[in-house]
Short mmCIF file of C-alpha atoms and ligand atoms in Angstrom, two decimals:
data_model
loop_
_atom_site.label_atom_id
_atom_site.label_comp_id
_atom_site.label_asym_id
_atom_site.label_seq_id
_atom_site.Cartn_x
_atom_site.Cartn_y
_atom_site.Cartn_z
CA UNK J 1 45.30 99.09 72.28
CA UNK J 2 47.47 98.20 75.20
CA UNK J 3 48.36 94.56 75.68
CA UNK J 4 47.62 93.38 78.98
CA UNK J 5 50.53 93.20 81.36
CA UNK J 6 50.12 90.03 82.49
CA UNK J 7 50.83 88.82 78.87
CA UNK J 8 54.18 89.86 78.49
CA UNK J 9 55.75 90.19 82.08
CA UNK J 10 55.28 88.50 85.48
CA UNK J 11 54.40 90.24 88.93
CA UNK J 12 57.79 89.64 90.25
CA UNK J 13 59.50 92.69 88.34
CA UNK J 14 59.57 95.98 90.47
CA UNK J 15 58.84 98.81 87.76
CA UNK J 16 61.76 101.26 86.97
CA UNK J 17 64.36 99.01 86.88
CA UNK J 18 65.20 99.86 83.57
CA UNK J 19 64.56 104.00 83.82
CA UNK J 20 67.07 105.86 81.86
CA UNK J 21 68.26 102.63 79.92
CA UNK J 22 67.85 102.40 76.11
CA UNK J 23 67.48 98.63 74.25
CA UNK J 24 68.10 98.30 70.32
CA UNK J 25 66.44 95.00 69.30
CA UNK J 26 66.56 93.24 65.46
CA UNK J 27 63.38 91.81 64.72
CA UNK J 28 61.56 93.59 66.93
CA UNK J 29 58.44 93.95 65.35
CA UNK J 30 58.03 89.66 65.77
CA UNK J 31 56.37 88.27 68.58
CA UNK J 32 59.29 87.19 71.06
CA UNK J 33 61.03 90.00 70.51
CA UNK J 34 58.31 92.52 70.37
CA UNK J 35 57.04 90.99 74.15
CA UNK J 36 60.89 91.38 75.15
CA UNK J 37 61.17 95.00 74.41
CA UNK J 38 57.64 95.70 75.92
CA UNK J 39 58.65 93.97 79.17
CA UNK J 40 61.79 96.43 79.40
CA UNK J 41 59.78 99.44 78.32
CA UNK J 42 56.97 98.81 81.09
CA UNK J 43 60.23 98.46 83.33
CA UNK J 44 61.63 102.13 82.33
CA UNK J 45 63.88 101.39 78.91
CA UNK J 46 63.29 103.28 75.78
CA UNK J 47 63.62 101.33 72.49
CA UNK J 48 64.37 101.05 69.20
CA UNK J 49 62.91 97.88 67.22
CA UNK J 50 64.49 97.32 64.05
CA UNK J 51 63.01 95.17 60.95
CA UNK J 52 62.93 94.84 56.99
CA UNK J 53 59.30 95.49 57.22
CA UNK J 54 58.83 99.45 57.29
CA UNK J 55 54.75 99.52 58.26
CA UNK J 56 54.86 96.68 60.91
CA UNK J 57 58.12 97.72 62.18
CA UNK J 58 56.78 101.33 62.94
CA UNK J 59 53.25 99.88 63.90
CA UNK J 60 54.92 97.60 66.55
CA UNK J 61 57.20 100.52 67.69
CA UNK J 62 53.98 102.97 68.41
CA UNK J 63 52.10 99.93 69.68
CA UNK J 64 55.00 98.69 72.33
CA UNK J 65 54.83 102.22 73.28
CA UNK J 66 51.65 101.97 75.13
CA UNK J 67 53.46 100.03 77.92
CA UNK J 68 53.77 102.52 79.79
CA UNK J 69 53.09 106.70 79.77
CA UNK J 70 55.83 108.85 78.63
CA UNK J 71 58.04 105.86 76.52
CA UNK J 72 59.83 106.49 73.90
CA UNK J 73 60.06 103.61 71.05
CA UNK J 74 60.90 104.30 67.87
CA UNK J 75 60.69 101.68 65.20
CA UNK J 76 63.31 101.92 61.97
CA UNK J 77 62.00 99.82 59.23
CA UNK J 78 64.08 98.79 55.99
CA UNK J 79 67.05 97.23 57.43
CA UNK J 80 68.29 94.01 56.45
CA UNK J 81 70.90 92.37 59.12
CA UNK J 82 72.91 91.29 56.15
CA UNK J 83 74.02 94.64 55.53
CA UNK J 84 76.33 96.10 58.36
CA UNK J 85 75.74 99.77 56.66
CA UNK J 86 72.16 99.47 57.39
CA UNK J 87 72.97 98.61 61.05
CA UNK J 88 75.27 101.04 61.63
CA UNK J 89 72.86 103.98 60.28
CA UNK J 90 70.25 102.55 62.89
CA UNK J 91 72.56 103.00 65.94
CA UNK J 92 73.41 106.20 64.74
CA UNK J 93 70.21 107.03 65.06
CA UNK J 94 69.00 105.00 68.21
CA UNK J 95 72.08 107.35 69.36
CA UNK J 96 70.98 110.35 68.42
CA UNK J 97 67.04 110.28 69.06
CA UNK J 98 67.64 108.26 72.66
CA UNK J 99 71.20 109.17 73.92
CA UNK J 100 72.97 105.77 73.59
CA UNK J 101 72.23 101.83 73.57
CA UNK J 102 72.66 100.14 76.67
CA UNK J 103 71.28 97.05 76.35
CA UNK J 104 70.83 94.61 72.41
CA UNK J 105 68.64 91.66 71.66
CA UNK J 106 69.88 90.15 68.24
CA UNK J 107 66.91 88.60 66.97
CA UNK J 108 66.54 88.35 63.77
CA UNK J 109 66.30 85.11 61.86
CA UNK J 110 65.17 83.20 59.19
CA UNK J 111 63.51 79.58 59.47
CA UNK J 112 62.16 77.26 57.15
CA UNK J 113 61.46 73.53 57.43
CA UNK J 114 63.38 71.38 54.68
CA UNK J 115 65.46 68.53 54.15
CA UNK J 116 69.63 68.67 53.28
CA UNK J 117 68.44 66.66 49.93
CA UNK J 118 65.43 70.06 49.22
CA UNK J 119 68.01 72.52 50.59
CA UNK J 120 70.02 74.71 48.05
CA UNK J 121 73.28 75.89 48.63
CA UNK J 122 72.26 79.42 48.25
CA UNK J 123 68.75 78.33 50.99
CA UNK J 124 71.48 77.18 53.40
CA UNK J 125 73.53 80.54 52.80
CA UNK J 126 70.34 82.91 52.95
CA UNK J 127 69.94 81.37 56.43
CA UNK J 128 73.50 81.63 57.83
CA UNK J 129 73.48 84.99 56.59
CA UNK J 130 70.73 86.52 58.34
CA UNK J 131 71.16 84.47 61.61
CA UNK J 132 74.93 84.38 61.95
CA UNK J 133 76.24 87.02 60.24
CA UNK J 134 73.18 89.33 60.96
CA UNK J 135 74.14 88.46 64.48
CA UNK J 136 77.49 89.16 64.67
CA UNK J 137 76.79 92.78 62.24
CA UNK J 138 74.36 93.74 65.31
CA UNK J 139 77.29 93.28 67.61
CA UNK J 140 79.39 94.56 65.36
CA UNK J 141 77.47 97.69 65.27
CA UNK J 142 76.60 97.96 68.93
CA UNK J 143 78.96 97.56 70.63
CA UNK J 144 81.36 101.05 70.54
CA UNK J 145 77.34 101.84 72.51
CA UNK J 146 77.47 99.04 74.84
CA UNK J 147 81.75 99.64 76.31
CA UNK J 148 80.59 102.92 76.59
CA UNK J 149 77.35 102.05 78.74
CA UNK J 150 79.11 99.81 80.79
CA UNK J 151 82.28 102.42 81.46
CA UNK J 152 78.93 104.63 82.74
CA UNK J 153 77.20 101.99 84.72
CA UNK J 154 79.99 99.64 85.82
CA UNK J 155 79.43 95.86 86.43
CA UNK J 156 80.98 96.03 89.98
CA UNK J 157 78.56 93.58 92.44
CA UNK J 158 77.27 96.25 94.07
CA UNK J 159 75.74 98.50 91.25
CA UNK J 160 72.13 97.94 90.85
CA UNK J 161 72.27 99.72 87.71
CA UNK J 162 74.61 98.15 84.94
CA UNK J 163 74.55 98.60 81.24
CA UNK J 164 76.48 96.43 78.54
CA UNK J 165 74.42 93.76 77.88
CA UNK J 166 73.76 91.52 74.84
CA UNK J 167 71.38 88.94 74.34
CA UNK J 168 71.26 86.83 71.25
CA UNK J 169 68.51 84.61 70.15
CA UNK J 170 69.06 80.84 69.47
CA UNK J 171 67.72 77.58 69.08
CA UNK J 172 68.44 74.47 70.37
CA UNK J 173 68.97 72.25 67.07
CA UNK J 174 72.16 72.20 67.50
CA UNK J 175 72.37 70.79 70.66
CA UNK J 176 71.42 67.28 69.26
CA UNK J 177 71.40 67.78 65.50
CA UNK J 178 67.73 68.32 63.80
CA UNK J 179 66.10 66.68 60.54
CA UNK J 180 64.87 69.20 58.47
CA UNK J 181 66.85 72.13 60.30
CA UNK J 182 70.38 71.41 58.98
CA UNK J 183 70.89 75.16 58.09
CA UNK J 184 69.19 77.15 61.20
CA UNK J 185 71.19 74.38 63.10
CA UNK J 186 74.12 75.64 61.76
CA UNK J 187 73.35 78.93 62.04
CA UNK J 188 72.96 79.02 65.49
CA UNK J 189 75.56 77.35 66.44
CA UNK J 190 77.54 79.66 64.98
CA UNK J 191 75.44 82.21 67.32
CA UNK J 192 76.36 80.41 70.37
CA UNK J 193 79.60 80.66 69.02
CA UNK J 194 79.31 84.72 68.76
CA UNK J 195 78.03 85.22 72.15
CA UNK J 196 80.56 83.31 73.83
CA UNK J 197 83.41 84.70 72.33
CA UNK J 198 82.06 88.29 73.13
CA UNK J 199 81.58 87.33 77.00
CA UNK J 200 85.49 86.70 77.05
CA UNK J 201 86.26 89.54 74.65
CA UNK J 202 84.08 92.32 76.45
CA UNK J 203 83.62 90.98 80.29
CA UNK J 204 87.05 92.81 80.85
CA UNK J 205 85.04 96.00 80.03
CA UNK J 206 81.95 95.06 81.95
CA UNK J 207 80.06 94.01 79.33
CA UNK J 208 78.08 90.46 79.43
CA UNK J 209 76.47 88.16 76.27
CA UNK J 210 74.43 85.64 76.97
CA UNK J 211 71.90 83.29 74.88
CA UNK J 212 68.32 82.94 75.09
CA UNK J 213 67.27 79.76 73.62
CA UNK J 214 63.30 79.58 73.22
CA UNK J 215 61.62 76.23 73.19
CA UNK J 216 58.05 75.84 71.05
CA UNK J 217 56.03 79.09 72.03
CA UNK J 218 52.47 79.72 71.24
CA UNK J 219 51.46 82.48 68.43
CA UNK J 220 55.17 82.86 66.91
CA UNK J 221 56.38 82.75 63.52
CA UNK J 222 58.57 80.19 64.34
CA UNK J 223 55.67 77.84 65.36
CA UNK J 224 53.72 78.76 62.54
CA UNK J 225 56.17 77.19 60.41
CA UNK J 226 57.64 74.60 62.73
CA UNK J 227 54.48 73.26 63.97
CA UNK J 228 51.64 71.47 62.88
CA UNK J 229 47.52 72.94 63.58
CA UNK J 230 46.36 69.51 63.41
CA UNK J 231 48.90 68.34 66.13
CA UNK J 232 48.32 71.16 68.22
CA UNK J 233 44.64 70.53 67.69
CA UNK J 234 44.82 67.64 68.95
CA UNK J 235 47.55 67.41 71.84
CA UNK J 236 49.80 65.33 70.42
CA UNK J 237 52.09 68.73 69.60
CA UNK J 238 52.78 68.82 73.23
CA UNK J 239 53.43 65.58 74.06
CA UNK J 240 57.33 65.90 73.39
CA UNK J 241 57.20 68.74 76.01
CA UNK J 242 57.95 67.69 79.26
CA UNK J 243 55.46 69.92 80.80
CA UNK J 244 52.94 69.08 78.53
CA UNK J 245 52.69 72.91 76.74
CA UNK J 246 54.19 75.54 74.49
CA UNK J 247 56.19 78.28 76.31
CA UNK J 248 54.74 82.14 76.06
CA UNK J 249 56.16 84.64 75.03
CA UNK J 250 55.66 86.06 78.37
CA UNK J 251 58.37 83.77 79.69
CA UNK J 252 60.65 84.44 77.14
CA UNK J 253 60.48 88.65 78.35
CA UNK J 254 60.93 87.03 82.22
CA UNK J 255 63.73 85.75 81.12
CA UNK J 256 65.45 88.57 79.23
CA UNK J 257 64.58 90.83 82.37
CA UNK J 258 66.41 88.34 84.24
CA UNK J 259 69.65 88.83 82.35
CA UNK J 260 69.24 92.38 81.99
CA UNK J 261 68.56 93.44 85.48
CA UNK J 262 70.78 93.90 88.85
CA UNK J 263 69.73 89.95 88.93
CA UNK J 264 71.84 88.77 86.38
CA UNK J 265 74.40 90.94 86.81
CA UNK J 266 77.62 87.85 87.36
CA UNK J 267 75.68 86.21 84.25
CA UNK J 268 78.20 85.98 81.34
CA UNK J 269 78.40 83.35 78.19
CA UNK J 270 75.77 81.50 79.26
CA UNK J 271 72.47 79.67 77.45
CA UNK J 272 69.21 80.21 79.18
CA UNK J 273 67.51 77.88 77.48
CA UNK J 274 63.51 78.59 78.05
CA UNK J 275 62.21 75.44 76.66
CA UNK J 276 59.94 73.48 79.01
CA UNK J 277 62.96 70.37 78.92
CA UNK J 278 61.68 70.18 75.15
CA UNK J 279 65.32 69.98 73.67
CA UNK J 280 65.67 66.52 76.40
CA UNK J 281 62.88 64.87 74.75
CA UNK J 282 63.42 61.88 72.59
CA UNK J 283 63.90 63.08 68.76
CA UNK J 284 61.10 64.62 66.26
CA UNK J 285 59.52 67.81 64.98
CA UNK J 286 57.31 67.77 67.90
CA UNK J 287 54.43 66.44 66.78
CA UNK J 288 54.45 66.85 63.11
CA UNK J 289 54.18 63.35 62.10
CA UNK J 290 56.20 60.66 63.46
CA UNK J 291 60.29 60.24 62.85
CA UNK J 292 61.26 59.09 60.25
CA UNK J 293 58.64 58.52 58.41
CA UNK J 294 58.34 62.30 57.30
CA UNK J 295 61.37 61.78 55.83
CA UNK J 296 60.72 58.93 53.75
CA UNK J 297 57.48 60.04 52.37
CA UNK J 298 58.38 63.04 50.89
CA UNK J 299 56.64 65.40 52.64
CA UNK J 300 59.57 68.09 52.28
CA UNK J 301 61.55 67.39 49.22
CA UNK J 302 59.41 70.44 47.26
CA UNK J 303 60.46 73.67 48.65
CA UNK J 304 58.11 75.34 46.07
CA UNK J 305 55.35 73.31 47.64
CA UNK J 306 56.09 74.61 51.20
CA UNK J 307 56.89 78.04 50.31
CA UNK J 308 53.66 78.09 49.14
CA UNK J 309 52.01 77.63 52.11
CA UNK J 310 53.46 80.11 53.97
N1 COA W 401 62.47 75.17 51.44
C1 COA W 401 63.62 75.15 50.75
N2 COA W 401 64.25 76.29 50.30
C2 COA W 401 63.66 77.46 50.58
C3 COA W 401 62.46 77.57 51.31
C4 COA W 401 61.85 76.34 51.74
N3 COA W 401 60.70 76.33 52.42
N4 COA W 401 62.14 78.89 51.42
C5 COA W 401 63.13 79.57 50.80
N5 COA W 401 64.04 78.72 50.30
C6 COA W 401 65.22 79.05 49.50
C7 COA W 401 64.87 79.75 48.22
O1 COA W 401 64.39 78.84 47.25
C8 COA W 401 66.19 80.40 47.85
O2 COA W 401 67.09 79.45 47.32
P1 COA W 401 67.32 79.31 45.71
O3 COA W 401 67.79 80.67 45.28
O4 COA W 401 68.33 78.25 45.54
O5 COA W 401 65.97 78.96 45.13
C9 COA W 401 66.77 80.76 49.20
O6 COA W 401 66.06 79.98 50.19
C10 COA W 401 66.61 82.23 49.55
O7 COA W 401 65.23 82.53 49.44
P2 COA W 401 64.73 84.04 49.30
O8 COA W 401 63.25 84.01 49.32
O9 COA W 401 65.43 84.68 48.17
O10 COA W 401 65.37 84.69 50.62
P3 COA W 401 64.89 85.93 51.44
O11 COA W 401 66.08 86.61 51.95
O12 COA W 401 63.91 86.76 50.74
O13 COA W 401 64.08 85.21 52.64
C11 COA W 401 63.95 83.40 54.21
C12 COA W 401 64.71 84.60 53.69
C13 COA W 401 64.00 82.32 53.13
C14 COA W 401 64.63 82.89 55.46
C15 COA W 401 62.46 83.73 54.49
O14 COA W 401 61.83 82.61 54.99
C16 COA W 401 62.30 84.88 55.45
O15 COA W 401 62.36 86.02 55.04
N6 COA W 401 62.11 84.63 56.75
C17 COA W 401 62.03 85.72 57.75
C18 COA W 401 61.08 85.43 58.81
C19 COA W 401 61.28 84.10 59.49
O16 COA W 401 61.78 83.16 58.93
N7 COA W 401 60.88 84.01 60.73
C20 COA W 401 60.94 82.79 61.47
C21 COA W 401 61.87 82.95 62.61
S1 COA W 401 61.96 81.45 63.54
#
C-alpha cells in the first residue's frame, strides 16, 4: 500500500525535480533511508536500494515504488558494504538497468549500545567496518557514476538541474564524545572525515558531499536500540530535546531534497545536522536512565545479555 505523502515529504517540494535522475542508496530498505529514496522517487528519481537482507531489500524496493506511477526502483539484496566487489557489481547494475547514478546516500551502519570495558576489539572493528569503510567502498564505487553525472549536468549557478551528489549518514557522538557509543563515535567521525575530503577532492569536477546527521527519530532502528519504551512512555525520552520530540523521518527526506535539489546546489562539505538542538543538550542517552549511574550499575557490561534483546 502506498505510504501517505505527507509522511515522508513536505508540501514545499515542486514534483519533477528529480525526473531523469537516478539515486543508489546503502541501507535502503531501513526507515531513514527508505523515506529518503521515496521522497526523491515521488520527486522524479529512479532508485536502487541496496541491503544484506535479500526479501526486505526487494520488498522495500517494490513498495517505495508506489510513490509515484511509472518509477522504477529496483532493490539488490545480498550485499555487504564491507566488500567493495559486492558494491561494485551493484553499480554495474544500477548502470545498466537505469542508465547511470546521479545522486548516493551511504547509509548503512551498524549500532549497538555498550560500554569500552563490554566492547571487543573485533565489536569495535565490525562497527568501523561497516560504517567507515562501507562508506568510503560506496564512494569508492560510485563515484566513476557521479564525475560523469556532473560533466552531464554541470554545477554552474545557473543550472537547475545538477547531478554529482553524495550524502553520507552520520551521527553526532562524536561531536562531544558518547558513553556507550565509543565505536559508532569513531566510526563516524571517520565519515565526516570521508565526506569532507571528497568535497575538496571532487568539487573541482562539480561534484558535492555533504553529511546528514539525524538526531533521535521516531520508528527507526536506531531508536529501537538507542532508546528506552519506558522513557518514551513516559516523556522523559524527550526531555533532552530541545523541542521537546523525536525528529521524523519525514524531515530527514526534507532535508536530503534540500541538498539534492537546484537549492543546495553551492552546498559542499557541510553537516546538516537534523537533530531538534539534541546534540546541545547537557550529556546522557536521552532518557535511558540517568548519567552516570548506568554506568556504574552494570546495566551494559553483558553484551550477550543485550544482544539478546534485540
Ligand atoms: N554489545 C557488545 N558487543 C556486541 C553487541 C553488543 N550489543 N552486539 C554485537 N557485538 C559484538 C559481537 O559479540 C562480535 O564480537 P566478538 O566476536 O568479539 O564476540 C562483534 O560485535 C561482531 O558481531 P557479529 O554479530 O558477528 O557482527 P555482524 O556483522 O553480524 O553484525 C552488528 C553487525 C553487530 C553491527 C549488528 O548489530 C548489525 O548487523 N547491525 C545492522 C543494523 C543496525 O545496527 N542498525 C542500526 C543503525 S543505527
Amino acid at each position: 500500500m502506498a505510504v501517505p505523502r505527507s509522511e515522508y515529504l513536505s508540501s514545499v517540494w515542486r514534483d519533477g525535480i528529480f525526473d531523469k535522475k537516478v539515486v543508489f542508496c546503502t541501507g535502503g530498505a531501513g526507515t531513514i533511508c527508505s523515506a529518503q529514496v521515496r521522497a526523491l522517487v515521488h520527486l522524479g528519481a529512479n532508485a536502487c536500494i541496496i541491503g544484506r537482507n535479500v526479501e526486505k531489500t526487494e520488498r522495500m524496493a517494490k513498495n517505495i515504488a508506489t510513490a509515484r506511477n511509472g518509477a522504477k526502483v529496483i532493490g539488490i539484496g545480498a550485499v555487504d558494504v564491507r566488500k567493495i566487489e559486492d558494491l561494485e557489481k551493484s553499480v554495474a547494475r544500477c548502470v545498466k538497468e537505469l542508465g547511470g547514478i546521479d545522486y548516493v546516500i551511504a547509509g548503512a551502519a551498524g549500532n549497538f549500545l555498550a560500554p569500552i570495558e563490554g566492547l571487543s576489539s573485533n565489536a569495535f572493528r565490525t562497527v568501523i567496518e561497516i560504517d567507515t569503510i562501507g562508506s568510503f567502498n560506496t564512494l569508492k564505487a560510485t563515484v566513476p557514476e557521479l564525475i560523469k553525472s556532473a560533466a552531464k549536468n554541470p554545477n554552474t549557478g545557473t543550472n537547475p538541474s545538477t547531478g554529482g551528489r553524495i550524502i553520507f549518514i552520520s551521527a553526532t557522538f562524536h561531536f562531544t564524545g558518547m558513553p556507550l557509543q565509543a565505536h559508532v563515535s569513531a566510526a563516524k567521525a571517520g565519515v565526516d572525515a570521508i565526506s569532507a575530503s571528497a568535497a575538496l577532492e571532487f568539487g573541482p569536477r562539480g561534484i558535492t558531499s555533504n553529511i546528514i546527521t539525524p538526531g533521535p527519530i521516531w520508528g527507526t532502528e536506531g531508536m529501537a536500540r538507542l532508546g528506552s519504551r519506558d522513557a518514551e512512555k513516559s516523556g522523559v525520552a524527550f526531555k533532552h530535546v530541545p523541542l521537546q520530540r523525536y525528529g521524523t523521518v519525514k524531515e530527514i527526506a526534507d532535508g536530503t531534497v534540500y541538498l539534492f535539489s537546484d537549492a543546495g546546489n553551492y552546498v559542499n562539505g557541510e553537516v546538516l545536522v537534523i537533530d531538534g538542538g539534541d546534540w546541545r543538550s547537557p550529556s546522557g542517552m536521552g532518557g535511558t536512565t540517568t548519567y552516570p549511574d548506568y554506568l556504574l550499575d552494570g546495566s551494559f557490561v553483558r553484551p550477550s545479555a543485550q544482544k539478546a534483546k534485540l
